[in-house]
Each structure stands twice: as C-alpha cells, then as structure tokens.
Tab-separated table of C-alpha atoms and ligand atoms in Angstrom:
chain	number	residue	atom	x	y	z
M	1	UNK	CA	-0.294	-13.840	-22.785
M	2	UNK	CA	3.072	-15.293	-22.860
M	3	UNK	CA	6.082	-13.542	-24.234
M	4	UNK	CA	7.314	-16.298	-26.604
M	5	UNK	CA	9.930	-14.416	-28.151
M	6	UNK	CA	11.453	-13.558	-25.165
M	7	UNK	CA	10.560	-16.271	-23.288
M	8	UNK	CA	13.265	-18.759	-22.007
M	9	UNK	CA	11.793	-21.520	-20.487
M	10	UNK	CA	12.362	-20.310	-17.461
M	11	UNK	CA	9.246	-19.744	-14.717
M	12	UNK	CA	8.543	-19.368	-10.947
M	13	UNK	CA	8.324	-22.510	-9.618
M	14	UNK	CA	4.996	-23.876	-9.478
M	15	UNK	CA	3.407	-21.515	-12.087
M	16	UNK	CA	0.550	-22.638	-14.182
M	17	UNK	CA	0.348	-23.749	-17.662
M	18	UNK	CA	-2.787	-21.709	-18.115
M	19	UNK	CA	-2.396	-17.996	-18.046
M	20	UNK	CA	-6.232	-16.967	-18.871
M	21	UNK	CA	-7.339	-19.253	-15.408
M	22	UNK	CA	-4.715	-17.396	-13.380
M	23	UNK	CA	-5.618	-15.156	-10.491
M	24	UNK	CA	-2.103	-13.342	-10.826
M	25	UNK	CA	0.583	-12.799	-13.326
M	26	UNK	CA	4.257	-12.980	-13.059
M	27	UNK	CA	6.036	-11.022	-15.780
M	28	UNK	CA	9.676	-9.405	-16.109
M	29	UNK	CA	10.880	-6.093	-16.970
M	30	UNK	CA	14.329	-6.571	-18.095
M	31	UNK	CA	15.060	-2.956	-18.540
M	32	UNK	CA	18.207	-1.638	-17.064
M	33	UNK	CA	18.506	1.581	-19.807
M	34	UNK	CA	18.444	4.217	-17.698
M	35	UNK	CA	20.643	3.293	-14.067
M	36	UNK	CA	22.732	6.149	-12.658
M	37	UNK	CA	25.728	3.785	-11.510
M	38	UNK	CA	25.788	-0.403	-11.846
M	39	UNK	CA	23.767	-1.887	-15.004
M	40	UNK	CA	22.623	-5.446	-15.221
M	41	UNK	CA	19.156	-5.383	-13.368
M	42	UNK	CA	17.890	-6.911	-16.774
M	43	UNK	CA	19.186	-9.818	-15.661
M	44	UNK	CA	17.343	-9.865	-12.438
M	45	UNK	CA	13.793	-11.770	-12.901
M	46	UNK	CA	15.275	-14.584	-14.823
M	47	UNK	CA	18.123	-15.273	-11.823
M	48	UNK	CA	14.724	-15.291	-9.430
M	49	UNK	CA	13.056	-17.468	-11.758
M	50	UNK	CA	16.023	-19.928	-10.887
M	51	UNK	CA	16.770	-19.380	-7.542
M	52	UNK	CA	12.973	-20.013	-6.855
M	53	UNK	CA	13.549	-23.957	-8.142
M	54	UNK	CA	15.443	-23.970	-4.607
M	55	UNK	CA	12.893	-22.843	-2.649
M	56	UNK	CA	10.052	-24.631	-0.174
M	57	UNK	CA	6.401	-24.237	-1.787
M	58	UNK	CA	5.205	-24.105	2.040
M	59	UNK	CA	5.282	-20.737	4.051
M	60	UNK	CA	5.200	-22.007	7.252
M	61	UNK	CA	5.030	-17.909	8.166
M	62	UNK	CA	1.862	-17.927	6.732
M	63	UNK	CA	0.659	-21.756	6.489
M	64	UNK	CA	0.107	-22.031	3.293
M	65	UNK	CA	1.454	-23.734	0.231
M	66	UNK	CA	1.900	-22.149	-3.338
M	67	UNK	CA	-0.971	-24.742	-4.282
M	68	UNK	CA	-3.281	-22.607	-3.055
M	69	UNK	CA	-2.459	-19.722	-5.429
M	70	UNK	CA	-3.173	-19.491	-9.156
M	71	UNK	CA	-0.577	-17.917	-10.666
M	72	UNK	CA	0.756	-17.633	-14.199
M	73	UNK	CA	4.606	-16.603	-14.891
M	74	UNK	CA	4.314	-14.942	-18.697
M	75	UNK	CA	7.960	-14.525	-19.022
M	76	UNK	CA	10.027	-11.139	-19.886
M	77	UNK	CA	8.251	-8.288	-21.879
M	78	UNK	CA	10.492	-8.186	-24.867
M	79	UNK	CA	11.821	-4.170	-23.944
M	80	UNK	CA	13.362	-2.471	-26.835
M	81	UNK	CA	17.523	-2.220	-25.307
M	82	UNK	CA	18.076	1.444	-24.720
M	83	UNK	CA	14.675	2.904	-25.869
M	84	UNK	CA	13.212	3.875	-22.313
M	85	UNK	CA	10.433	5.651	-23.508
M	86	UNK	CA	9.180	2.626	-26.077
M	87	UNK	CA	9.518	-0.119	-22.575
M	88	UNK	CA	7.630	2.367	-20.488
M	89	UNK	CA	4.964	2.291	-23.433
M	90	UNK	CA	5.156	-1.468	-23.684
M	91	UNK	CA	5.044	-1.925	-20.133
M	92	UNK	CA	2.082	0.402	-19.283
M	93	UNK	CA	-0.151	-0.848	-22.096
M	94	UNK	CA	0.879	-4.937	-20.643
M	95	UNK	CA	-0.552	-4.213	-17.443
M	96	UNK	CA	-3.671	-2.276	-18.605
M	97	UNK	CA	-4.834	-5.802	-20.366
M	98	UNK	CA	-4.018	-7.339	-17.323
M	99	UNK	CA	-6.145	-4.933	-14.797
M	100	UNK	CA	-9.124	-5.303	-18.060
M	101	UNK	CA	-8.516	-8.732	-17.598
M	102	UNK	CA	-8.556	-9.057	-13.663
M	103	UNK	CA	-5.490	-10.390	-13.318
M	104	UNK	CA	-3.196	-9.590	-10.093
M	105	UNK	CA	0.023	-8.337	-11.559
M	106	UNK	CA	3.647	-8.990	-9.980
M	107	UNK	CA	6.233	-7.730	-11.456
M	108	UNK	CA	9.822	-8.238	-11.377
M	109	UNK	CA	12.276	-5.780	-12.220
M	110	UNK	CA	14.511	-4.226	-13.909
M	111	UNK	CA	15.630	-1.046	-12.970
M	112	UNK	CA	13.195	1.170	-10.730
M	113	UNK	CA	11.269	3.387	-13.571
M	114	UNK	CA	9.301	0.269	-14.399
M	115	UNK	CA	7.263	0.872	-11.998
M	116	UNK	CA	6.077	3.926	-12.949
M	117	UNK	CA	4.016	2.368	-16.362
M	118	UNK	CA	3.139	-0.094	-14.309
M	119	UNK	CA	1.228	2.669	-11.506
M	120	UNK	CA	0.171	4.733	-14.589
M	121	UNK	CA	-2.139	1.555	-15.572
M	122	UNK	CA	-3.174	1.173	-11.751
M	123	UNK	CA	-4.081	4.418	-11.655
M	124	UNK	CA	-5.855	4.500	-14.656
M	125	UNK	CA	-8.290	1.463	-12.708
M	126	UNK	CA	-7.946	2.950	-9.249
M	127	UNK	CA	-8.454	6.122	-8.633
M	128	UNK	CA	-7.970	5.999	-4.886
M	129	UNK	CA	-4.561	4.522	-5.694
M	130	UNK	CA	-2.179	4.494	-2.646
M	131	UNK	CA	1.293	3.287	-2.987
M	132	UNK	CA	3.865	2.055	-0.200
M	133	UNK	CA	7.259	2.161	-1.279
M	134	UNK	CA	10.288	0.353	-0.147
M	135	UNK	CA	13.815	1.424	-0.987
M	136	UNK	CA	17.306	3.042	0.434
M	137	UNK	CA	16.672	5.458	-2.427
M	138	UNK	CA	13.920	8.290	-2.461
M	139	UNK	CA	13.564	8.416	-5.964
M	140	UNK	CA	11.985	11.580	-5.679
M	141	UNK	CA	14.335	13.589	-8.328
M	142	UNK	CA	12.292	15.689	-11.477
M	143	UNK	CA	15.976	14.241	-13.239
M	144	UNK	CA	19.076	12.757	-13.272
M	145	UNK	CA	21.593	14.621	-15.187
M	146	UNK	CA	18.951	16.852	-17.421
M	147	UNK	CA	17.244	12.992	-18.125
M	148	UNK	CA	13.569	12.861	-16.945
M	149	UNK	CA	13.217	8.796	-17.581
M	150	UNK	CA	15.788	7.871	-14.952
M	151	UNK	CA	15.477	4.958	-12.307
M	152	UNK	CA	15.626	7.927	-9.652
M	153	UNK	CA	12.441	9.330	-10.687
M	154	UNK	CA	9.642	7.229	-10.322
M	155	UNK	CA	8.502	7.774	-7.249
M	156	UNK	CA	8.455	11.869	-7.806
M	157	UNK	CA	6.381	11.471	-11.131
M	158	UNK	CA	4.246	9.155	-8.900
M	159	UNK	CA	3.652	11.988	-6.498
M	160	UNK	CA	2.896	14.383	-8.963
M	161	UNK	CA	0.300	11.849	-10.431
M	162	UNK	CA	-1.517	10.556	-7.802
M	163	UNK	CA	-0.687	13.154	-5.254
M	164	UNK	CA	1.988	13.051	-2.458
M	165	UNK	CA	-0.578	12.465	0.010
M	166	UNK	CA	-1.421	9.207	-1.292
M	167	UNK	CA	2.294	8.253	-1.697
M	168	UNK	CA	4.190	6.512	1.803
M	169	UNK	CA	7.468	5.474	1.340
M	170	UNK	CA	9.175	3.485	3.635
M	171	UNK	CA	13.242	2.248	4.764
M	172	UNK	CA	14.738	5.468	2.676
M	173	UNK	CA	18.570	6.351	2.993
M	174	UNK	CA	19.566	7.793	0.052
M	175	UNK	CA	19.057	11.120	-1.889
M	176	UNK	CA	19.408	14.800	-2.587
M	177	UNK	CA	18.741	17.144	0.144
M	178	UNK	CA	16.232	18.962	-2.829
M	179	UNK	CA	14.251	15.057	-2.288
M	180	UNK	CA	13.707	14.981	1.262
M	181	UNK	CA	13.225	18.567	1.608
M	182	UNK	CA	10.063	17.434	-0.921
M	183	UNK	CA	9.113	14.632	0.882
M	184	UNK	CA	8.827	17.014	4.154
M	185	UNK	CA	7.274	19.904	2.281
M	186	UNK	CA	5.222	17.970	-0.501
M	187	UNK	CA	2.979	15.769	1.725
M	188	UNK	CA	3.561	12.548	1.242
M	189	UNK	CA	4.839	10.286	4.252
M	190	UNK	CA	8.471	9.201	4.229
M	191	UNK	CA	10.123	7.160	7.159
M	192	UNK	CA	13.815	6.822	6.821
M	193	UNK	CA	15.900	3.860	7.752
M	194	UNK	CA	13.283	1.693	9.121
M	195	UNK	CA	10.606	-0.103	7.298
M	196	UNK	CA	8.270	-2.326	10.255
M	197	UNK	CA	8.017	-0.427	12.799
M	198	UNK	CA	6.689	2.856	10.684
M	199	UNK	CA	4.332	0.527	8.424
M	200	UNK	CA	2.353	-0.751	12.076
M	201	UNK	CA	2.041	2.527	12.707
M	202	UNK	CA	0.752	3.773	9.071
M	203	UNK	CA	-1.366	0.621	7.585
M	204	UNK	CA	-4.186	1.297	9.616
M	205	UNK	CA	-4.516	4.849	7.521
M	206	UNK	CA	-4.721	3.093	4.922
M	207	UNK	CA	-7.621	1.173	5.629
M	208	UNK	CA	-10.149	-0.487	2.939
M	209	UNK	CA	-7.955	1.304	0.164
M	210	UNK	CA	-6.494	0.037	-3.203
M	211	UNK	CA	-3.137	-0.038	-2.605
M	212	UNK	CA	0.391	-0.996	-4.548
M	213	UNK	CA	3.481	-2.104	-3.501
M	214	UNK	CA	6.606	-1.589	-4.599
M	215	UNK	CA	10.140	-3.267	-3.504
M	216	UNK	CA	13.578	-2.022	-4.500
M	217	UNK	CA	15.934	-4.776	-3.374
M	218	UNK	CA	18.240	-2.252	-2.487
M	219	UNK	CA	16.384	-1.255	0.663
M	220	UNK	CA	18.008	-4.480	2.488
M	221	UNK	CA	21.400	-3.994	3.740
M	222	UNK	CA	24.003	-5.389	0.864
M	223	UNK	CA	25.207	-7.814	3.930
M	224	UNK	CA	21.771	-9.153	2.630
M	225	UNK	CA	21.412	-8.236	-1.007
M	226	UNK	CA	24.833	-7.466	-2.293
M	227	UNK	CA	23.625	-8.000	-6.191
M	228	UNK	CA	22.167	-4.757	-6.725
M	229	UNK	CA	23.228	-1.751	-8.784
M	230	UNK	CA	23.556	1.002	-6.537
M	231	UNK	CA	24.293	-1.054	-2.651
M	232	UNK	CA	23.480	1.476	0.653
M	233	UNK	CA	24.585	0.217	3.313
M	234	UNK	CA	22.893	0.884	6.329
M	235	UNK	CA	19.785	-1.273	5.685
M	236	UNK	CA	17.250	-3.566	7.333
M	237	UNK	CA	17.555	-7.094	7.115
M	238	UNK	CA	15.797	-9.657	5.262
M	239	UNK	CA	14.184	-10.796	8.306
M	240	UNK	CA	12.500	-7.032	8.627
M	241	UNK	CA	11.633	-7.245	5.081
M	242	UNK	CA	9.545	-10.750	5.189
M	243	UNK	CA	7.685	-9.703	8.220
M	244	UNK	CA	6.814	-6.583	6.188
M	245	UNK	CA	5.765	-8.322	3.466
M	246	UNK	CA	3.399	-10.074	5.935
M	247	UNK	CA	2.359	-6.898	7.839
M	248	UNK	CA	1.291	-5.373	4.124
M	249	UNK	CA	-0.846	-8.851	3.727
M	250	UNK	CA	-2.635	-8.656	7.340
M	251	UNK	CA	-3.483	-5.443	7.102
M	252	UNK	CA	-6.926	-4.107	6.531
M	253	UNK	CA	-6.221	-2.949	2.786
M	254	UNK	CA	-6.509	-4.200	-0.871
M	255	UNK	CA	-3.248	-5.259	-2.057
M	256	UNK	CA	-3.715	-4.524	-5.883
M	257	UNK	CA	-0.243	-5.542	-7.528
M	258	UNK	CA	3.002	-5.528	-6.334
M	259	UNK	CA	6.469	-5.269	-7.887
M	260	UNK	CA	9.937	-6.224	-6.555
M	261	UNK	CA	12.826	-4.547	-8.565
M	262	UNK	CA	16.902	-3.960	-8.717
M	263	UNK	CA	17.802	-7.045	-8.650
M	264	UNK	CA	21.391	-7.317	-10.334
M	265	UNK	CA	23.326	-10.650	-10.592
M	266	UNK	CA	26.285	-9.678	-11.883
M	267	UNK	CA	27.176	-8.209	-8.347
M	268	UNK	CA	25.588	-11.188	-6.485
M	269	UNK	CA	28.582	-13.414	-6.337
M	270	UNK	CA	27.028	-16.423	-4.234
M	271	UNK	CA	23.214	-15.657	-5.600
M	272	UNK	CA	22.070	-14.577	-2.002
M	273	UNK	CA	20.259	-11.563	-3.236
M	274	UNK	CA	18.118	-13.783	-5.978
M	275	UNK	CA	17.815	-16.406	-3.305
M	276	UNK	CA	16.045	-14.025	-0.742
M	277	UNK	CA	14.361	-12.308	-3.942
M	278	UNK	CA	12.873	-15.637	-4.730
M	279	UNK	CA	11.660	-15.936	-0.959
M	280	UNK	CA	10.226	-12.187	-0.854
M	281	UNK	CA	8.122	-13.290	-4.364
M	282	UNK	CA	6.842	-16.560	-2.893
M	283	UNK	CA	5.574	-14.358	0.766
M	284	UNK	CA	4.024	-11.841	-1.556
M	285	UNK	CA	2.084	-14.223	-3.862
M	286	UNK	CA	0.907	-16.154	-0.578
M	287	UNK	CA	0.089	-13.109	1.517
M	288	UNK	CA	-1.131	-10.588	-1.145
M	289	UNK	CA	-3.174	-12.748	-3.750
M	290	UNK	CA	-6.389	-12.647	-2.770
B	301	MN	MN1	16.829	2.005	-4.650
C-alpha cells in the first residue's frame, strides 16, 4: 500500500509500520497541474510530513494522544506531472481500494481538484454522501478559462454529482458572481466569511449521515497561512479553524474521510502555514478516526 517509488522517507509522525492493521491512511496528492495563479502545492504534504516531527503527540483539546490512533502514512501517489486527467484516475481508483478495504482516508493535497476523485470513490460507497467544505474560494465554476479540470471546479462537479442539497460549504470569500448566484439558486448551503458559528448552527442537519470533509488552507487568513497559492485575505484564524475541526468531530455525524489541501511552501517563508497544517492533521486524526 505504500508508494515506494515515490516515497521519500518521509511520514507523519507517529505513523505505523503496518499499513494493512491501520484504521486510517495518510497519503499525498502532489498535483499542482491545473492552479489558476501560484503553483507549488505539490510540495505541500511532504513540508507537513516535516513540520509534524515538531509537533506534541498529545491534544490536550481533545485529551488524547496519537497512540490511540492507528494510522498508516503511504506516502505520495506517484501523479503523472501535467496529465490531470491520468492523477484524477489514479487518485479515484487509490481511494476505492481503500473504502473496499475499510480504511479511513486523509488526504493531503495538492491543488483543490483532488478532491473531487477522491468524493467520486466516496460516493461510489455512500450514497447519502454529504460534504462540508472549507475554503475562501467557492470553487463552484463549470471552468476556468474553457478548462473543465481546474482547481476552481471541484466543488461545482461535486454539486452536480451528489446534488447541491447535500453540499454545505463553509468560510467562502472568493468567486464569480455566476458562483454565488449558484450557490443561492442551486440549493446547496453556503456561509460566507465565517466558518464556527454557521457549522453549530448546520451540524445538527446533518445528523447520523456519512459525511466528508474537505479543507483548503486558504480559508485561514494568510496572517495565518501565508504559503498558499492563491492568499484571500479576510479570513478566520487558526484558532476558528481547530475548534472547527473539533465541532465536525463532536457532532452527531459519521466523519468518513477528510482531506486538507493548498498547501504551498514556496510562499511560506517561516513554515507557519505547514506548521499549523501539521496541527489541523493531528486534530483531525484524533477527533475524526473513529
Ligand atoms: Mn481555496
């Protein structure tokens, strides 16, 4: 299960030798083919891996130690450079053998359109798939510059697959007017700017469901997370974000797989975005690995 070729020695702290005992797998998606502005989000989940040899193995948010979680860190699928559609192939087909398998998958990004393999195998196991979403960006456009596969996208072909109503998108900032005149007309649930106080207020609607979760870096303020490709300022804090993270793993749903993407070093001059990346990983293993 682990990428050899591809694989640099690098891990999450604390992961486990054996992948096939694991409750949840760690894998990469450094893919960064298809960004609108900054590249270098392939970068991203091997900086993490790093910064997360800095980091406590106790939450004292949550009591508990990273011990208590079997987890597996597989490395980086070995994506084709420049061939979105052959990654988003690769990708999809990785995390159906994980779901056969019953593994929890967390993935790291990468540019945002991983994420939409990754909810096309979800979806394939879930059919009551719900997914929260938090970002700056909407992601809601059919294309960026006549280019379907773009990292502004994923969330729109999400809608259109699982149905807007089952799509809730959280701390947005960014986009066309054409994207939030969809995500008022469309049905699915958008708040803007803010990310814990409209989650309280929507988990409970949720309730008892399969649900993913997906994390664009970008949705923190770049006071916070400056090493991202495209920075909006305006954001939450990483404070907001971590008791998010927790308010997702209290809540009365089924956290099925998560993903935390954007993540760009080369813009992170004193590694505080991979730092608090590595932090946001740890909170999400502990809270949402059941
Ligand atoms: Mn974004």
């Amino acid at each position: 299960m682990r990428f050899d070729e591809a694989y640099s020695g690098k891990v999450f702290i604390m992961s486990r030798e054996d992948g096939d005992a694991a409750d949840a797998v760690i894998y990469g998606m450094p893919m960064d083919w298809t960004v609108s502005f900054r590249p270098g989000s392939r970068f991203g989940p091997n900086r993490i891996r790093e910064a997360s040899i800095g980091l406590e193995e106790y939450s004292p948010y949550l009591d508990k130690h990273l011990e208590e979680v079997n987890y597996f860190d597989a490395g980086d699928i070995p994506l084709p450079f420049g061939n979105p559609q052959r990654s988003i192939d690769m990708i999809e087909e990785y995390i159906g053998k994980l779901l056969e398998k019953g593994k929890f998958p967390l993935g790291l990004g990468g540019e945002h359109l991983v994420t939409w393999p990754v909810l096309k195998a979800m979806y394939q196991k879930y059919s009551d798939l719900a997914v929260i979403h938090i970002d700056a960006h909407a992601d809601l456009r059919e294309e960026y510059e006549g280019e379907p596969l773009s990292h502004s996208t994923p969330i729109r072909k999400t809608c259109e697959m699982i149905g807007p109503e089952n799509v809730y998108s959280f701390g947005i900032r960014s986009g066309m007017r054409e994207e939030f005149q969809y995500a008022r007309e469309s049905g699915m649930y958008m708040a803007k700017y803010d990310v814990a106080e409209p989650l309280k207020e929507m988990l409970p609607r949720l309730k008892g469901r399969p649900v993913y979760v997906t994390i664009d870096i970008d949705v923190l303020d770049p006071a916070f997370a400056p090493g991202t490709g495209t920075a909006e300022a305006g954001g939450i804090s990483s404070k907001e974000l971590v008791k998010a993270i927790h308010m997702i793993a209290d809540a009365d749903i089924r956290v099925v797989g998560g993903d935390l993407v954007e993540v760009a070093p080369a813009y992170d001059p004193t590694e505080q975005t991979a730092i608090a990346a590595s932090k946001f990983v740890r909170e999400m293993l502990l809270g949402w690995v059941k």
